[in-house]
Coordinates of C-alpha atoms in Angstrom, one line a residue:
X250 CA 184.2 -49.4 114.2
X251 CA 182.6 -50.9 110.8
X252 CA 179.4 -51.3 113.2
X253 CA 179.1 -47.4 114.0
X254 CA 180.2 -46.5 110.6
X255 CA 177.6 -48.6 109.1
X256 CA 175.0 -47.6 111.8
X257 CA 175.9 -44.0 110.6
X258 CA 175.5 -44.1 107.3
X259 CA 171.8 -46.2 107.4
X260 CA 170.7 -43.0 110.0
X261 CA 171.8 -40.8 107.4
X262 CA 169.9 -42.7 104.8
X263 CA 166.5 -43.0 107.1
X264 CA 166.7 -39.7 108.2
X265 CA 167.3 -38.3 104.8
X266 CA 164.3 -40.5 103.1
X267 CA 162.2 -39.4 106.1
X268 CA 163.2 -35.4 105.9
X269 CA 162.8 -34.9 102.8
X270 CA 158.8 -36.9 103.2
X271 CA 157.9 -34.7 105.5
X272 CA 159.4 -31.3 103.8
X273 CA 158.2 -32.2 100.4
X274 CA 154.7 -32.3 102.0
X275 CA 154.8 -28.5 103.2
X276 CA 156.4 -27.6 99.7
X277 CA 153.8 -29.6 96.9
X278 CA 150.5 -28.1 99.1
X279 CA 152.6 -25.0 99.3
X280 CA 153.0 -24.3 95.1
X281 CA 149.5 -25.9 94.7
X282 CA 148.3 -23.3 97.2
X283 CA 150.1 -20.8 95.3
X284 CA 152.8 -19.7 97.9
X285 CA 156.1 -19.0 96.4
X286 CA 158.8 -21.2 97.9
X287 CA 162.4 -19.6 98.6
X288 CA 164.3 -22.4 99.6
X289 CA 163.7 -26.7 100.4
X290 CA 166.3 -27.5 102.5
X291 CA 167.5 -30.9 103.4
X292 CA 169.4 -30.8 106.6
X293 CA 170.8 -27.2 108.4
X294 CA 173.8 -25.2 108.6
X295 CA 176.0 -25.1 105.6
X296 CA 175.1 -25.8 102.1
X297 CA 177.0 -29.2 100.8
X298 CA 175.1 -29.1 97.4
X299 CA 172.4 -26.0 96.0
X300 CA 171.2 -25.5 93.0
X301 CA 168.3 -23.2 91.6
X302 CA 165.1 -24.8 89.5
X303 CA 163.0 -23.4 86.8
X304 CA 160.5 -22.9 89.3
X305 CA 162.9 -19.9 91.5
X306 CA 163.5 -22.2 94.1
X307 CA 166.5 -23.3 95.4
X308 CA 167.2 -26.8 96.3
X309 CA 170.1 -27.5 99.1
X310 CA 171.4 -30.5 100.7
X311 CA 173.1 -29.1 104.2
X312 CA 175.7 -30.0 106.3
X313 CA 173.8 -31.4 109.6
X314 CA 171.0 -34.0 108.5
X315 CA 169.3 -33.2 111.7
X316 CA 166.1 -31.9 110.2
X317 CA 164.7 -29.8 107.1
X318 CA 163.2 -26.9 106.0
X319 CA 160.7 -25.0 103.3
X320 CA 161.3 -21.6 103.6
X321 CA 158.2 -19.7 102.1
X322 CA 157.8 -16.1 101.1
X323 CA 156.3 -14.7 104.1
X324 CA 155.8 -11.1 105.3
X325 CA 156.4 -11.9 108.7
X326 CA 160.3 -12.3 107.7
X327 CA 160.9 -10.3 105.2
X328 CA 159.9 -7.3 103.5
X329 CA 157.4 -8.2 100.0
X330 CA 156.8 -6.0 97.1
X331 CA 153.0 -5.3 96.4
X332 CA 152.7 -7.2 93.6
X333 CA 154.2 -10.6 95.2
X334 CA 152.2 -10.1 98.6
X335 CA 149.6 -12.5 97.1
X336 CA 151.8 -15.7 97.0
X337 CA 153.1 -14.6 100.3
X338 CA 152.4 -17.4 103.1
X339 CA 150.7 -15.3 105.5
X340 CA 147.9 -13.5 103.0
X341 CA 146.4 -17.0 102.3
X342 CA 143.3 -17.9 103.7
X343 CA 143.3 -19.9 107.3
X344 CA 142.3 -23.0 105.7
X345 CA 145.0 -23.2 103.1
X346 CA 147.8 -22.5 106.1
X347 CA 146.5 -25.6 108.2
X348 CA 146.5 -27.8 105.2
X349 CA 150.1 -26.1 103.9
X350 CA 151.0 -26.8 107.5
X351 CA 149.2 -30.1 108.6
X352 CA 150.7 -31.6 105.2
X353 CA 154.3 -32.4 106.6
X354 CA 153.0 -35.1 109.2
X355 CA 150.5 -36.6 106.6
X356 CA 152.6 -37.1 104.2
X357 CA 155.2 -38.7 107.1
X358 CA 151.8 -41.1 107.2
X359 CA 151.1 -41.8 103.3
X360 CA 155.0 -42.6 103.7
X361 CA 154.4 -45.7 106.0
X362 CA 151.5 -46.7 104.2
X363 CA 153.4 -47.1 101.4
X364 CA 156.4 -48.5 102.8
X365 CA 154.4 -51.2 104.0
X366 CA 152.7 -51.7 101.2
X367 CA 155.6 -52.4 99.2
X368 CA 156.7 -54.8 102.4
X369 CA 153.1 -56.8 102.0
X370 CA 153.6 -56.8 98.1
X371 CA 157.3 -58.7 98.5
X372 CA 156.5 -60.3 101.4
X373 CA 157.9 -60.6 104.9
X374 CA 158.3 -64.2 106.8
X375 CA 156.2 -64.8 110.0
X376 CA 155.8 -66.8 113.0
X377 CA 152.4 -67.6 114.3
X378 CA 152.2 -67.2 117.8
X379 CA 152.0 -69.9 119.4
X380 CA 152.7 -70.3 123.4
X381 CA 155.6 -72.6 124.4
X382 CA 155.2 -72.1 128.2
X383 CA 153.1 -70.3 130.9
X384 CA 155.0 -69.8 134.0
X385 CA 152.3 -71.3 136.9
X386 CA 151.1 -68.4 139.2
X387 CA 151.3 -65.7 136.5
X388 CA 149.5 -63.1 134.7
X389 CA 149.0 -65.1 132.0
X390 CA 148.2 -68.5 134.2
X391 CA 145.6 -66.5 136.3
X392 CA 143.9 -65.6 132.7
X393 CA 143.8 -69.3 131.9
X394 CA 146.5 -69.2 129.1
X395 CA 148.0 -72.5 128.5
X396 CA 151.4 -74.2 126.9
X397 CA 150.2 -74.6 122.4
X398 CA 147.8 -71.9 122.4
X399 CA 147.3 -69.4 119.6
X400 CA 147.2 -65.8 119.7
X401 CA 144.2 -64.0 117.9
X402 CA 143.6 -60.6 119.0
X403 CA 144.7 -58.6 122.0
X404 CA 142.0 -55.5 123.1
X405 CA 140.7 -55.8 119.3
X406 CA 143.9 -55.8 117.8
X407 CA 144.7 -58.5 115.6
X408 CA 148.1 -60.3 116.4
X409 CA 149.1 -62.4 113.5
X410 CA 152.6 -62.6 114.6
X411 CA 154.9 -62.3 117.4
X412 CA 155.5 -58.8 116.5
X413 CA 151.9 -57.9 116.7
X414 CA 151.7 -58.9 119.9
X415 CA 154.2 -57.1 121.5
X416 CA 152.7 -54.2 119.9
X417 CA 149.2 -55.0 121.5
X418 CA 150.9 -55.6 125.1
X419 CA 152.7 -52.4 124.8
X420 CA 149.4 -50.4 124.5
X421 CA 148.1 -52.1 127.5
X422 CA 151.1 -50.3 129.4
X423 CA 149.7 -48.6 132.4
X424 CA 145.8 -50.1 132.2
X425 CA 144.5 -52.2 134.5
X426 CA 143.0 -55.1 132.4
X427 CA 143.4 -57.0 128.8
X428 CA 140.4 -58.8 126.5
X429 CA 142.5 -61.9 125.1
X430 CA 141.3 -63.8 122.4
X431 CA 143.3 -66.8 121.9
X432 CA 142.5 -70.6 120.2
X433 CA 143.4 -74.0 121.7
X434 CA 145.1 -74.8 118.7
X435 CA 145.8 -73.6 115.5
X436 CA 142.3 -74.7 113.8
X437 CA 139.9 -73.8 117.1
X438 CA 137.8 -71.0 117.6
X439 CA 139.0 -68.4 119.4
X440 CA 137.4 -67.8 123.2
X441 CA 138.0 -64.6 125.7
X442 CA 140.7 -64.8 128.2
X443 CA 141.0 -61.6 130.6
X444 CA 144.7 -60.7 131.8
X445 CA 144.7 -59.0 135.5
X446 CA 147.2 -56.1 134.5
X447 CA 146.8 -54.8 138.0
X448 CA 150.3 -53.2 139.3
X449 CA 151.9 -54.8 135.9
X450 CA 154.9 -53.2 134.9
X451 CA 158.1 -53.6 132.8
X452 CA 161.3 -51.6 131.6
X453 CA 160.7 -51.5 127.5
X454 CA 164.0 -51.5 127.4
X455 CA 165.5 -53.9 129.0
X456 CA 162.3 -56.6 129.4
X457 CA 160.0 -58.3 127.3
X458 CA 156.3 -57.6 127.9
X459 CA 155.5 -61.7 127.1
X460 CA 158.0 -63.0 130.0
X461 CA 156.9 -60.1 133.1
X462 CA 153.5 -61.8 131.6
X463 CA 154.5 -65.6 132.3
X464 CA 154.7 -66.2 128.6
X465 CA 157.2 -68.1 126.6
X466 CA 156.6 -68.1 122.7
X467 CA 156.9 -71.5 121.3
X468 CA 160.5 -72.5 119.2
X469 CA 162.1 -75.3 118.0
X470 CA 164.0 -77.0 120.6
X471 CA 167.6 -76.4 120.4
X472 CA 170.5 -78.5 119.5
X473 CA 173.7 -79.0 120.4
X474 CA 175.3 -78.8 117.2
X475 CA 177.5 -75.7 116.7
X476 CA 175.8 -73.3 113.8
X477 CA 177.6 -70.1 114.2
X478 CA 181.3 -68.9 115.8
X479 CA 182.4 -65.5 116.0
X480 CA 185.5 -64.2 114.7
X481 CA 188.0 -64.3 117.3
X482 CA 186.2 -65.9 119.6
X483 CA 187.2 -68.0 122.1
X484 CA 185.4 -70.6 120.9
X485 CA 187.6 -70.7 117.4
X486 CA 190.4 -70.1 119.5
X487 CA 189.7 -73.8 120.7
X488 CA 189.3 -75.3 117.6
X489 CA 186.1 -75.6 117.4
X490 CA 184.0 -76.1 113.3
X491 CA 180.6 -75.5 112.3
X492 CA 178.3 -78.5 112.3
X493 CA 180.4 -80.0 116.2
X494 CA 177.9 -81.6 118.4
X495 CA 179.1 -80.9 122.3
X496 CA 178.5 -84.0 124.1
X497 CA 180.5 -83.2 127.7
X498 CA 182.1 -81.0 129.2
X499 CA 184.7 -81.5 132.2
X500 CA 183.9 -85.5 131.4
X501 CA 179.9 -84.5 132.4
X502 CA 177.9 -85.6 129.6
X503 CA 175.1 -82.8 128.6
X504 CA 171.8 -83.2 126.4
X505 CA 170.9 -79.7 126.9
X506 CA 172.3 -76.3 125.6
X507 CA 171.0 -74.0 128.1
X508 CA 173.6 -76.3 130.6
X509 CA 175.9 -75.2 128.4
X510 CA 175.7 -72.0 128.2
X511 CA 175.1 -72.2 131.9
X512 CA 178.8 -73.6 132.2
X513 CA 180.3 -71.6 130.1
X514 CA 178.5 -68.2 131.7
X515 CA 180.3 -68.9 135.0
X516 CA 183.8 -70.3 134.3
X517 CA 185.1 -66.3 132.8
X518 CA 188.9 -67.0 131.9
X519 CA 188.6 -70.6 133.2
X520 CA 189.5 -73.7 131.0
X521 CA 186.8 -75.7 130.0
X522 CA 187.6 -79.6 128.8
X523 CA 184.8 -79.6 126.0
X524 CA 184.0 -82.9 123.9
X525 CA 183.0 -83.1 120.7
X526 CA 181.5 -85.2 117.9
X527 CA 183.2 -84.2 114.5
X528 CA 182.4 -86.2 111.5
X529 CA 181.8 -89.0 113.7
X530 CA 185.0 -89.1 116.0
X531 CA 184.9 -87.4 119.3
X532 CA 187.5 -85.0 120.2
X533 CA 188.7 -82.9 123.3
X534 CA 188.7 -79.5 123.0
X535 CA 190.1 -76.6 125.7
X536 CA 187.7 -73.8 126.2
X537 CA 188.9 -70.3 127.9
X538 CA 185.3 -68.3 127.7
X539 CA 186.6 -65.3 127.4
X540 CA 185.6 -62.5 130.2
X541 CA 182.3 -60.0 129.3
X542 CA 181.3 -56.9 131.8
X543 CA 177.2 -57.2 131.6
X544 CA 175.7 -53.5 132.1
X545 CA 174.7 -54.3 136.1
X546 CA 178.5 -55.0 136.7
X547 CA 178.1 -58.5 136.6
X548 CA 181.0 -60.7 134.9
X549 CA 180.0 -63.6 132.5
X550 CA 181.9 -65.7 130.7
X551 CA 181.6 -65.6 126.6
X552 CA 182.7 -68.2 124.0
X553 CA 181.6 -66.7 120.8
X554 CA 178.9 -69.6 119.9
X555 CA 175.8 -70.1 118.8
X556 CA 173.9 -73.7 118.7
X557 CA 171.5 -75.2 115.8
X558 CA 167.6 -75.1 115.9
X559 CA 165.3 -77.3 115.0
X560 CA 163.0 -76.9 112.5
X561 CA 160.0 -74.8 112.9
X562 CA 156.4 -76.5 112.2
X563 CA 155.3 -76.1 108.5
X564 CA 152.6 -75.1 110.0
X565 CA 153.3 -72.2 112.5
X566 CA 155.2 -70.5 109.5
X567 CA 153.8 -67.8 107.3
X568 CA 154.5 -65.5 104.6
X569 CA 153.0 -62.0 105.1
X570 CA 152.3 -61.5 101.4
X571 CA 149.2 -59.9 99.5
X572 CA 147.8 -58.7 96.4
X573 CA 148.4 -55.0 95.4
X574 CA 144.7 -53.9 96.5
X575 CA 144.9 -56.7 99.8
X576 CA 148.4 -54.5 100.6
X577 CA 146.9 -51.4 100.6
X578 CA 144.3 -52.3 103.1
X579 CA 146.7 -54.0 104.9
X580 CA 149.5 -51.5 104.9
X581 CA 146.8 -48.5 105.9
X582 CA 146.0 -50.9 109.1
X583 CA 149.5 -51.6 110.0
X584 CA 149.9 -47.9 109.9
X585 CA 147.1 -46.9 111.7
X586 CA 148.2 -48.9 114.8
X587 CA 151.5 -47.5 115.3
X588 CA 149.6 -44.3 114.8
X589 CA 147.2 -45.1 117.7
X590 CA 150.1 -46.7 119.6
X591 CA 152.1 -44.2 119.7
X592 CA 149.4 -41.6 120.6
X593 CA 148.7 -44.0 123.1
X594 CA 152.4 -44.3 124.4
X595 CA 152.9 -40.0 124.1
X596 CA 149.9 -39.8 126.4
X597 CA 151.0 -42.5 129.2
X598 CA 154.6 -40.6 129.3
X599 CA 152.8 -37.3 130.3
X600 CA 150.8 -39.1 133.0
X601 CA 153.5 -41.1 133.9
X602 CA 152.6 -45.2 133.0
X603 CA 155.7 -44.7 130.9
X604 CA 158.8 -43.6 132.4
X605 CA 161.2 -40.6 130.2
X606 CA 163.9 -42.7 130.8
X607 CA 161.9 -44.7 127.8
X608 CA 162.7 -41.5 125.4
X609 CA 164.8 -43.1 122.4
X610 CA 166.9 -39.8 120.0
X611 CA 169.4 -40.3 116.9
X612 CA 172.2 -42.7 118.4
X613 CA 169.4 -45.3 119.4
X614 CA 167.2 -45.0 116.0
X615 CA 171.0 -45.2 114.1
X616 CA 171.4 -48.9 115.6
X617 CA 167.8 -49.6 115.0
X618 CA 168.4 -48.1 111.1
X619 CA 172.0 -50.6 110.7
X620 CA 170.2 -53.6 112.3
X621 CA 167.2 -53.3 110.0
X622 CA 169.4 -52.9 106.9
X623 CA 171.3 -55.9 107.9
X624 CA 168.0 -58.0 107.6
X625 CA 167.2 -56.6 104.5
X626 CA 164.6 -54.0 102.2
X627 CA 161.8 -55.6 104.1
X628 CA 162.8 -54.8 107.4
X629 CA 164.6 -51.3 106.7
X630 CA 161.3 -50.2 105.3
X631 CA 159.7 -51.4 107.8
X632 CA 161.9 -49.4 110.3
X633 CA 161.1 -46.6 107.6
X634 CA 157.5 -46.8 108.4
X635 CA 157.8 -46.8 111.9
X636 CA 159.6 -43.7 112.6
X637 CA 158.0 -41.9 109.6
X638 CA 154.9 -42.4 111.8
X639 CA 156.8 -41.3 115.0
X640 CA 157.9 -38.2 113.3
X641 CA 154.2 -37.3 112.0
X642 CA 153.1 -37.7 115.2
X643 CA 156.0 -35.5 117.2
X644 CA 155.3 -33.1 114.8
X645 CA 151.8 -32.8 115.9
X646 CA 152.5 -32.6 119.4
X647 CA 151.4 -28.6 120.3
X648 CA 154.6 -27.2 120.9
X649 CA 154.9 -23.8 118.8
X650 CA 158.1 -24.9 117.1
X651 CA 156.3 -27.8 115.5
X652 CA 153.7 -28.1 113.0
X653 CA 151.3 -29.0 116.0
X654 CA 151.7 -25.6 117.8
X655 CA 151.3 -23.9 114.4
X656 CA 148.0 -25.3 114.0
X657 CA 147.0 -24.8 117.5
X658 CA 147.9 -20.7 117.1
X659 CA 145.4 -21.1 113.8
X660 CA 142.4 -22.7 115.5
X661 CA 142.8 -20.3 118.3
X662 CA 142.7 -17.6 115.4
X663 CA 139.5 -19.4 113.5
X664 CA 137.8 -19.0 117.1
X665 CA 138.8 -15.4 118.0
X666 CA 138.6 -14.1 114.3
X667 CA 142.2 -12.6 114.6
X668 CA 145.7 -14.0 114.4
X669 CA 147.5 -15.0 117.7
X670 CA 149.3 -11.6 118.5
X671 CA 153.2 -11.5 117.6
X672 CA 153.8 -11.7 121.2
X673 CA 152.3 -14.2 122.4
X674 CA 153.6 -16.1 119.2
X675 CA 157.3 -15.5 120.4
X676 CA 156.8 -16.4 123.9
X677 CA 155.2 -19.8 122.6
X678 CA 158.7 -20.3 120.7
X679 CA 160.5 -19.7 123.0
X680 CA 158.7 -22.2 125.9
X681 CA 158.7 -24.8 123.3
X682 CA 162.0 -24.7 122.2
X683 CA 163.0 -24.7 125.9
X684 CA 160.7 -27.7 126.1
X685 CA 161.6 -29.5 122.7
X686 CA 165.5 -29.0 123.5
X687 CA 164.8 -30.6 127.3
X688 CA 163.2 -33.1 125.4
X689 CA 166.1 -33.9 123.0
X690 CA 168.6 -34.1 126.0
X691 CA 166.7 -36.7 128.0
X692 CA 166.6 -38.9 124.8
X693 CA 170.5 -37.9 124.3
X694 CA 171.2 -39.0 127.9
X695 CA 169.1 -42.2 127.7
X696 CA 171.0 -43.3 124.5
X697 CA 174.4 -42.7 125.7
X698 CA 173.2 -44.7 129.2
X699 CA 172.0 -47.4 126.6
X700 CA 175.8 -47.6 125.1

């Protein structure tokens, strides 16, 4: 319960940081256009707070966060006296409507370049990545990719980190063929691998692009010295401490944790004789993993433990940090890759590469908002910056209830000389808010199969 009310309230936070982004862009080119604004809303429905500036506008914070608005003073609604028809929305020229418009999902963008500037200026730790393993007989194999090599740049995209190249591989989602460039080691010069991607596929959701590849990143080996326990788990249940080394189980000596886990995983709500090192004595321990229902049905058994890693290599660690100039460059690249990613990904769900099942909505980016806060500033921001440019770019898309479909009714009017008739306007509403609503129920449906 503290999970979903903490996933809650970071949603709230996110969604109200990324609202009122997106809202405030329509309403400063708005005033500096010279349209009067009525209303800035933050969320829909009923007011929670409202109060009225200097400036005639009324600011309100509503009861569903679910989106925003800038009401303008526009003909087209309501009746205007003659003497206010000139800051009316619809008497300004064509160009000054696209940019009043177009300004929402820009200033979603200037959003994640500045939320990742401000993650570049603090700093975010790295790994470099290196490969641990190539499965033989795999993508990757085929391509010549072998165990300790280094990741430089993926179809022109650089891949500093892990997390950059899972970005890379998901744009290659649905082509037939990858330009690696990768070193031998950390100091070599980087040389051209090609990756087959013929009939390559993958579930984002549930697999990672690396391993349908044949690729294991590199990391520390793992002890078998207990780092973490879960509260009421069974593992405390048996007396087990931080800092116990597991030597056998059943009498079997082990030297390896993924035997134990492999025990453990298939004696559900069996007793386990465990053996321990603690502070230099051994001691016998009874382990009941307790019983877990996996999402395929399967039954697993789960003792609430986690072992101790090595160290990572001085030398495969980094810290993403820069200058304030260095961050700006760095944070407008960053950016414009998720932007052409996500065009990217938008266009392979209409042809198909990526399945709709894919579609993520609010109760999927609400666990993404409380795991990133739990990591920290960096990482929330960094969440921040992602779906800031996810909802720039939706908002583009042409549907007439979005910001895209507005602009596409004004360059149909900058070609024909003449305003999209009223008629045709409505009809356009109404097919995209069939189409947007259809939309928002596939992603409902997906989160709640996700639960």
């Amino acid at each position: 319960m503290t999970d979903i009310l903490w996933n809650f309230c970071a949603f709230i936070v996110a969604l109200g940081i990324l609202i009122a982004v997106h809202e405030f862009g329509h309403f400063w080119v708005a005033r500096r256009c010279g349209v009067y604004v009525e209303r800035f809303s933050i969320g829909f429905g009923k007011a929670l707070f409202q109060r009225k500036g200097k400036d005639g506008t009324e600011y309100m914070l509503a009861l569903i966060p679910l989106g925003g608005y800038v009401k303008m003073l526009d003909e087209r609604v309501d009746s205007v006296p003659e003497e206010r028809r000139h800051l009316a929305f619809n008497n300004k020229p064509l160009w000054q409507r696209s940019a009043i418009v177009a300004a929402g999902p820009l200033a979603n963008f200037a959003f994640a370049i500045f939320a990742y500037w401000v993650v570049y200026l603090i700093g975010i730790p790295a790994i470099k990545p290196v490969v641990g393993e190539v499965s033989p007989q795999s993508i990757a194999a085929d391509a010549g990719l072998r165990s300790d090599m280094v990741f430089d740049s993926i179809d022109g995209m650089k891949t500093p980190d892990w997390q950059s190249v899972s970005m890379a591989l998901m744009a290659q989602i649905g082509d037939s063929s990858a330009d690696v460039m990768a070193r031998t080691s950390l100091d070599a010069e980087p040389k051209l691998y090609h990756l087959n991607l013929t009939g390559w596929s993958f579930d984002p959701e549930t697999e990672n692009p690396l391993t349908t590849l044949g690729i294991t990143p590199f990391t520390p080996p793992i002890t078998l010295v207990v780092s973490q326990l879960i509260d009421n788990g069974a593992a405390i249940q048996a007396g087990f401490r931080l800092n116990d080394k597991i030597i056998a189980i059943d009498q079997d000596p082990v030297t390896q944790w993924q035997k134990v886990s492999g025990i453990i995983r298939s004696h559900a709500n069996q007793a386990l004789s465990v053996t321990v090192l603690r502070d230099g004595t051994e001691q016998v321990l009874t382990l009941v993993p307790q019983a877990k229902t996996l999402s395929n049905g399967d039954v697993i058994g789960y003792a609430g433990i986690a072992p101790k890693y090595g160290q990572w290599p001085a030398e495969y660690q980094m810290n993403l940090q820069y200058g304030p100039i260095e961050s700006v460059l760095k944070a407008g690249e960053k950016t414009w890759q998720l932007v052409t990613l996500t065009f990217d990904m938008v266009g392979k769900l209409i042809t198909g590469d990526v399945g709709i099942k894919n579609l993520s909505g609010p109760i999927s980016i609400a666990k993404g908002a409380g795991m990133s806060a739990d990591f920290g500033v960096v990482y929330f921001l960094g969440f921040l910056a992602l779906i800031s440019v996810n909802l720039g770019i939706v908002n583009l898309l042409p549907l007439p209830v979005l910001d895209g479909g507005h602009l596409l009714f004004f360059s149909v009017e900058a070609i024909m000389r003449r305003p999209v008739p009223e008629r045709v306007q409505d009809m356009g509403y109404r097919v995209g808010s069939a189409i947007l609503v259809a939309l928002m129920a596939v992603a409902l449906f997906n989160d709640f199969t996700r639960l």
